[in-house]
Tab-separated table of C-alpha atoms in Angstrom:
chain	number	residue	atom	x	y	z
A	1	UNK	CA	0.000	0.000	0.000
A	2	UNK	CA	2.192	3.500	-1.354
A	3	UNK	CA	-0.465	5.928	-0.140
A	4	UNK	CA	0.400	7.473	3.065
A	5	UNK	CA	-0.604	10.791	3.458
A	6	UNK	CA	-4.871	11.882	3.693
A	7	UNK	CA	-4.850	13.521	0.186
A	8	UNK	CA	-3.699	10.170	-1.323
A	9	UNK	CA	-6.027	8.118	0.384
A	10	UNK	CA	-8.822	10.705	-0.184
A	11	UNK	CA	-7.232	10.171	-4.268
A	12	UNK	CA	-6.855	6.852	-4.437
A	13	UNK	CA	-10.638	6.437	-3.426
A	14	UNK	CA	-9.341	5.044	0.052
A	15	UNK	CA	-11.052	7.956	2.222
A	16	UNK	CA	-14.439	9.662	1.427
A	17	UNK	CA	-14.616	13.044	3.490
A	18	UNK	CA	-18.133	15.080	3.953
A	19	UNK	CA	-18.266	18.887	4.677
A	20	UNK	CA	-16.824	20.095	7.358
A	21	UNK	CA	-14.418	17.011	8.615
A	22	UNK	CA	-12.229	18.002	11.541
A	23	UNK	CA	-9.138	15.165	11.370
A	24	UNK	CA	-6.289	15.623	13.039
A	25	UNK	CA	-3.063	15.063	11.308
A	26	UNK	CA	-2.026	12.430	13.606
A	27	UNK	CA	-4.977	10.516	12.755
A	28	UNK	CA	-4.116	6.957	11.579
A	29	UNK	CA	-6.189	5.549	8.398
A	30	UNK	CA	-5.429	1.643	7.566
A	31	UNK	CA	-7.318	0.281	4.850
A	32	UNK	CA	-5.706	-2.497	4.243
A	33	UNK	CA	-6.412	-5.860	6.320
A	34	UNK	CA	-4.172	-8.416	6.847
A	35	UNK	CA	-5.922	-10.371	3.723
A	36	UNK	CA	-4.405	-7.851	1.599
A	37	UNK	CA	-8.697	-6.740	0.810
A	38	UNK	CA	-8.719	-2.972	0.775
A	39	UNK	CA	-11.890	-1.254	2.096
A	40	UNK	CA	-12.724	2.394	1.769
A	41	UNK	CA	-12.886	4.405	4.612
A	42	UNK	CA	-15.962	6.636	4.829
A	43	UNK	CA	-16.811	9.950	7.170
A	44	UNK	CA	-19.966	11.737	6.935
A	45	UNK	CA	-20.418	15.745	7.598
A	46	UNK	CA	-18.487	17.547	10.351
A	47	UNK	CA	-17.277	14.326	11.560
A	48	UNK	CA	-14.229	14.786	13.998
A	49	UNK	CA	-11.421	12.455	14.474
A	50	UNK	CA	-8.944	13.301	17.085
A	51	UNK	CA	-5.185	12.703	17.387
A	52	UNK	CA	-3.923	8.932	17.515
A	53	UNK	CA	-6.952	7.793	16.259
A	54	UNK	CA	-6.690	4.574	14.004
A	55	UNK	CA	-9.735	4.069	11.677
A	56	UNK	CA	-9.477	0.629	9.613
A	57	UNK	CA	-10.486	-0.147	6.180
A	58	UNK	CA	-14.948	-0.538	6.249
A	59	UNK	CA	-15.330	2.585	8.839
A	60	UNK	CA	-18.025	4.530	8.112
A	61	UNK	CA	-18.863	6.946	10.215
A	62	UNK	CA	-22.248	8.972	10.364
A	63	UNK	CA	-22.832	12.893	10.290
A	64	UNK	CA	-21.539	14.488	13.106
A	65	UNK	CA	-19.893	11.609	14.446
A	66	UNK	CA	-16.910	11.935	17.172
A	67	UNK	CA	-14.267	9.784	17.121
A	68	UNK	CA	-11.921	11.063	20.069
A	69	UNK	CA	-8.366	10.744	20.710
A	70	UNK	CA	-6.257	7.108	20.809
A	71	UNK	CA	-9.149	5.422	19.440
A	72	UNK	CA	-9.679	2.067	17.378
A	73	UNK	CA	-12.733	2.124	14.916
A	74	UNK	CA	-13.143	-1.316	12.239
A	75	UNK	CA	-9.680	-3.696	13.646
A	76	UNK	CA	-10.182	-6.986	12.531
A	77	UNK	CA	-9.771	-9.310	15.128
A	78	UNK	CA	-6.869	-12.051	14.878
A	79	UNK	CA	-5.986	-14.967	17.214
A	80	UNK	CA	-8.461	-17.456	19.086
A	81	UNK	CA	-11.644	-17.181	20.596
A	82	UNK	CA	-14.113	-20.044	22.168
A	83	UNK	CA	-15.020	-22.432	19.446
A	84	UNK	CA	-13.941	-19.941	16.533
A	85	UNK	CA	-10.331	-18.653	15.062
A	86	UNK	CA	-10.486	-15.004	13.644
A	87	UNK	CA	-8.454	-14.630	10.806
A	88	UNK	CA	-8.196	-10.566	10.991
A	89	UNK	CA	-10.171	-10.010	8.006
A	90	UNK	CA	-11.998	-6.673	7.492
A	91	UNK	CA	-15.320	-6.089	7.696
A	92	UNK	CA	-17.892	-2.552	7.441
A	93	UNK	CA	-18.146	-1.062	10.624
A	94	UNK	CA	-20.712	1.760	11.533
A	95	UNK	CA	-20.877	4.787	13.593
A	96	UNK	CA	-24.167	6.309	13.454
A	97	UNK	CA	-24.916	9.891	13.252
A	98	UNK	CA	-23.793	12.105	16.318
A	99	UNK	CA	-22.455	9.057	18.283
A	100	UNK	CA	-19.697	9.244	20.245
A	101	UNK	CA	-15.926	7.477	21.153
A	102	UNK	CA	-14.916	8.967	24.158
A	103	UNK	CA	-10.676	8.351	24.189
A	104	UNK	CA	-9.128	5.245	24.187
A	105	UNK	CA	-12.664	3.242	22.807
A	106	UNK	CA	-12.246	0.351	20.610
A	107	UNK	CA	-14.777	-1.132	18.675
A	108	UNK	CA	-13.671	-4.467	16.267
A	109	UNK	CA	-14.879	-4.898	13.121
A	110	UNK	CA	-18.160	-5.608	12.114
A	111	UNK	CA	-20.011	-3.312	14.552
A	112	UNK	CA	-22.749	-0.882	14.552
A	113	UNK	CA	-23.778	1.780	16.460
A	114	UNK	CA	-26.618	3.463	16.780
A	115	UNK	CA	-27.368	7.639	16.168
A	116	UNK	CA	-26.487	9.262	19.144
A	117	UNK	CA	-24.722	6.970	21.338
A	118	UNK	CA	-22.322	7.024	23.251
A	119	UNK	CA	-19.167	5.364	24.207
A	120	UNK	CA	-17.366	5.727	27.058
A	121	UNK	CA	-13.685	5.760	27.711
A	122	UNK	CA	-11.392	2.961	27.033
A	123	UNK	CA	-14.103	1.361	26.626
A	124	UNK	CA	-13.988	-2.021	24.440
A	125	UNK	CA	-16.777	-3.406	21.880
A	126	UNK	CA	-15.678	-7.005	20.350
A	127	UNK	CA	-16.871	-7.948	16.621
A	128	UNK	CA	-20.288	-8.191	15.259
A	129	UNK	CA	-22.070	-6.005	18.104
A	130	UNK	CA	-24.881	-4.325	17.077
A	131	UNK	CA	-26.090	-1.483	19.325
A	132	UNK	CA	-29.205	0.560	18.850
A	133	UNK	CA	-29.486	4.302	18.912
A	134	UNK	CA	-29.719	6.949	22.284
A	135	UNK	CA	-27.824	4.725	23.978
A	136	UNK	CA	-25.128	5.753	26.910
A	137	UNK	CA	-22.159	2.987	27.227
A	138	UNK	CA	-19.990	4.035	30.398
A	139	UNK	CA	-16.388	3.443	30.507
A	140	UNK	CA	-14.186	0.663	31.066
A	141	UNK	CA	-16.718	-1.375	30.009
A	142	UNK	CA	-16.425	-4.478	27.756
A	143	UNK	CA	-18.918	-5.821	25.086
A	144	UNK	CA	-17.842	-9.380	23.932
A	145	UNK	CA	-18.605	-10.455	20.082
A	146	UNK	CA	-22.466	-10.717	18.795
A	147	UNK	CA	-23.992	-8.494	21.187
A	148	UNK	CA	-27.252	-7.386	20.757
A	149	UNK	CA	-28.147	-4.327	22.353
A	150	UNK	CA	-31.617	-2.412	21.664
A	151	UNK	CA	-32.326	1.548	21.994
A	152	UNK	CA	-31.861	3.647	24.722
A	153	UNK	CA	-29.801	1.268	27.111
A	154	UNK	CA	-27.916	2.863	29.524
A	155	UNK	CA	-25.056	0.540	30.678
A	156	UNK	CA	-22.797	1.895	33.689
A	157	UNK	CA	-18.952	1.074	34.102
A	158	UNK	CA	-16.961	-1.543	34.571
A	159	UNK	CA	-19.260	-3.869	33.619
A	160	UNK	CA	-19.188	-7.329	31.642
A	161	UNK	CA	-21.420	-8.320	29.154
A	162	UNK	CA	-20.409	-11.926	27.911
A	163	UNK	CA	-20.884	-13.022	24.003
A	164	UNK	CA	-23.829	-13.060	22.518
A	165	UNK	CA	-26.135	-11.093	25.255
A	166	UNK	CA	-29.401	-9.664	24.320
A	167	UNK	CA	-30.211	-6.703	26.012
A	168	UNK	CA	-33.608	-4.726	24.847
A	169	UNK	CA	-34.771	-1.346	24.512
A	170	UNK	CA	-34.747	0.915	28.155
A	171	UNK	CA	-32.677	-1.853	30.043
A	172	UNK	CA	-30.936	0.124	32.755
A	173	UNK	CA	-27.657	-2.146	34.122
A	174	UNK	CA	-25.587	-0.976	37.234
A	175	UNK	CA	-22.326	-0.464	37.620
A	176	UNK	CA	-20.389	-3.265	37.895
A	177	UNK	CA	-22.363	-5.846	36.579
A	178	UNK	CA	-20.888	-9.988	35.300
A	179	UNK	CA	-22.588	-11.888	33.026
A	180	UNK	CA	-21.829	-14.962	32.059
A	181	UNK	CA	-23.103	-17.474	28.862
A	182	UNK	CA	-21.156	-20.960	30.052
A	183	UNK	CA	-22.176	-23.199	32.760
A	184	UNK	CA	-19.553	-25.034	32.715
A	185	UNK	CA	-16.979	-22.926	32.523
A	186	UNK	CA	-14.685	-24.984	29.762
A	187	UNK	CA	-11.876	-23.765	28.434
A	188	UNK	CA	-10.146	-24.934	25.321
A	189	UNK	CA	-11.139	-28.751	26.151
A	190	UNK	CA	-10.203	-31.033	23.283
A	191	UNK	CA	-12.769	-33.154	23.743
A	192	UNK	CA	-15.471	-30.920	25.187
A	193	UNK	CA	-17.094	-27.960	23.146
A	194	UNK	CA	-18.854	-25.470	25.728
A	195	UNK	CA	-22.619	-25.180	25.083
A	196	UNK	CA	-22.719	-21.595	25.697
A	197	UNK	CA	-26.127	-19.882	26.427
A	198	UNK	CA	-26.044	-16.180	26.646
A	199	UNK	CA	-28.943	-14.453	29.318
A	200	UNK	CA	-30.774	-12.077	28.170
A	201	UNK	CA	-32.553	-8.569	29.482
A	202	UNK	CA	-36.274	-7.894	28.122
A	203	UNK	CA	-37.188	-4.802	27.786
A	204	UNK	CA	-36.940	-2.264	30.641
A	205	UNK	CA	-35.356	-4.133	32.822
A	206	UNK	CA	-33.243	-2.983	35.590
A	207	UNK	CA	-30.324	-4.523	37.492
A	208	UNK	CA	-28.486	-2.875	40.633
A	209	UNK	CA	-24.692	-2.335	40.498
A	210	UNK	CA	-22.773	-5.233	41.348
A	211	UNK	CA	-25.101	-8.313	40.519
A	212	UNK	CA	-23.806	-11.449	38.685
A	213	UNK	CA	-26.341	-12.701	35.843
A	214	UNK	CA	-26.012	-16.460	35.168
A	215	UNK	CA	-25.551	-18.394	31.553
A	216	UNK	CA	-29.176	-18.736	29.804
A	217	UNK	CA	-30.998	-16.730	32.587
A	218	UNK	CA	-34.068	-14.100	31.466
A	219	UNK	CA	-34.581	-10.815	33.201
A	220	UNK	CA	-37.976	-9.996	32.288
A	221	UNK	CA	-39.506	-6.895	30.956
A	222	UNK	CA	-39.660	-4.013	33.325
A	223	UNK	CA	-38.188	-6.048	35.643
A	224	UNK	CA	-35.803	-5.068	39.065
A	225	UNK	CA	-33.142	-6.895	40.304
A	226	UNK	CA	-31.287	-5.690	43.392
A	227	UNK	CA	-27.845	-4.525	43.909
A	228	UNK	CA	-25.595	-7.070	44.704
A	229	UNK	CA	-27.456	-10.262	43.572
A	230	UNK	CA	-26.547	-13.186	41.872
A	231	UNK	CA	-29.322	-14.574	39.377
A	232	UNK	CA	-29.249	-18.071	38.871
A	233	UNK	CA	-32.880	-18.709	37.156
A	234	UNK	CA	-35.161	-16.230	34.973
A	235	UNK	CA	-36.873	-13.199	37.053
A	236	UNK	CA	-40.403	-13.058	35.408
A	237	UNK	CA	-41.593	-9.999	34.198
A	238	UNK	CA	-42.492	-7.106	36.276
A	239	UNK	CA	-40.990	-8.786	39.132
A	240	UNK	CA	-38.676	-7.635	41.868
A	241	UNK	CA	-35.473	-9.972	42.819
A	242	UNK	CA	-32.370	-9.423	45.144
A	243	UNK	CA	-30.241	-11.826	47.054
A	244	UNK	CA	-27.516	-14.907	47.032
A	245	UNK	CA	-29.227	-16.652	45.141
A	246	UNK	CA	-31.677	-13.923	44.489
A	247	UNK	CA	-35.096	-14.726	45.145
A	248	UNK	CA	-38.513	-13.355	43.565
A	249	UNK	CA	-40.434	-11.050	46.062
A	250	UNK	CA	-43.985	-10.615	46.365
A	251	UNK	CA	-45.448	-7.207	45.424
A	252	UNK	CA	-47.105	-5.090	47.901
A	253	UNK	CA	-50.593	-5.954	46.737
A	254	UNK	CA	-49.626	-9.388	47.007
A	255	UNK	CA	-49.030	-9.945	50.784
């Protein structure tokens, strides 16, 4: 690959700039993947890209997007992950319009993110995640591959959300929170593959800081789980839950 500078790339067909594009010349713009495949890199309107950032071939980034310093937008992923191999080939990755990556944010390849969300510091977003829009992502937070996240989430720091999670629209989770999609927790067992089985978060549901959700367990819609708990079966709908193991209460109208 001979181009180097922005006005080659931006030549060469490499780098598609809108009106108004703020990108600092220490910005970093790989097209290339380690297949050799060349993707185009693509930034809408008054889209800002701050110093050290490193946007890979297949970004596209919406209208007033913000891509903030000593971030990683579109990196293929390479090396070993449960039950698959990633080869570090490229893939189109999406920033929506007026979404956010605060500094230090990575998101692999294969992603998308909705219109105005944002992403919170060093915060880091595997392959294939799919997020909806008006969504807030705190930081040091990490989203493992296939994610499916709905609209207007709001997901606090330092939390874990294991592969394959789907979270709806309005789930609130606290700071803090573990999920986890394997029962058995195996680990690169020759002659075990681990059944892995994701929970999920229905829509509007709520979880206090510092709870543990268990592989293949259902938070229901609208419903509350208490700080601190650790969910080992589904919480139904509308229902309140806290404790080791947490435990369904009754509602007030029901005692």
């Amino acid at each position: 690959m001979q181009a180097t500078t922005l006005e080659e790339l931006v030549a060469t067909g490499l780098l598609e700039t809108g009106a108004g594009c703020r990108i600092s010349p220490h910005a970093v713009f790989e097209p290339q993947d380690e297949q050799g495949t060349l993707r185009p890199i693509k930034l809408g309107d008054h889209v800002v890209v701050g110093a050290g950032a490193v946007l890979c071939g297949g970004t596209e980034a919406g209208d007033g997007a913000r891509i903030e310093e000593h971030t990683i937008v579109g990196k293929p992923e390479l090396g070993y992950a449960v039950g698959r191999t990633y080869a570090s080939s490229g893939a189109r990755t999406r920033l929506g319009a007026n979404s956010t990556l605060r500094a230090g944010g990575i998101v692999y390849a294969g992603c998308e993110i909705g219109a105005n969300t944002t992403i919170g510091h060093h915060s880091l977003i595997r392959s294939h995640v799919r997020i909806g829009d008006d969504c807030v992502l705190g930081h040091f937070l990490v989203i493992e591959r296939e994610c499916q996240i709905g609209s207007r989430v709001r997901l606090s720091p330092h939390s874990h959300i294991t592969s394959a999670t789907l979270i709806g629209d309005d789930v609130f989770l606290g700071a803090g929170i573990r999920t986890v999609n394997d029962k058995h927790l195996i680990w690169r067992d020759p002659d075990r593959e681990p059944a892995l089985v994701p929970p999920r978060f229905e829509n509007g549901a709520k979880v206090g800081s510092g709870s543990t959700i268990l592989s293949g367990v259902s938070v229901g819609e609208h419903a509350l789980v208490g700080a601190g708990s650790v969910v080992t079966r589904d919480v139904p709908g509308g229902a309140t839950a806290f404790g080791v193991p947490a435990r369904v209460r009754p509602q007030p109208d029901e005692t």
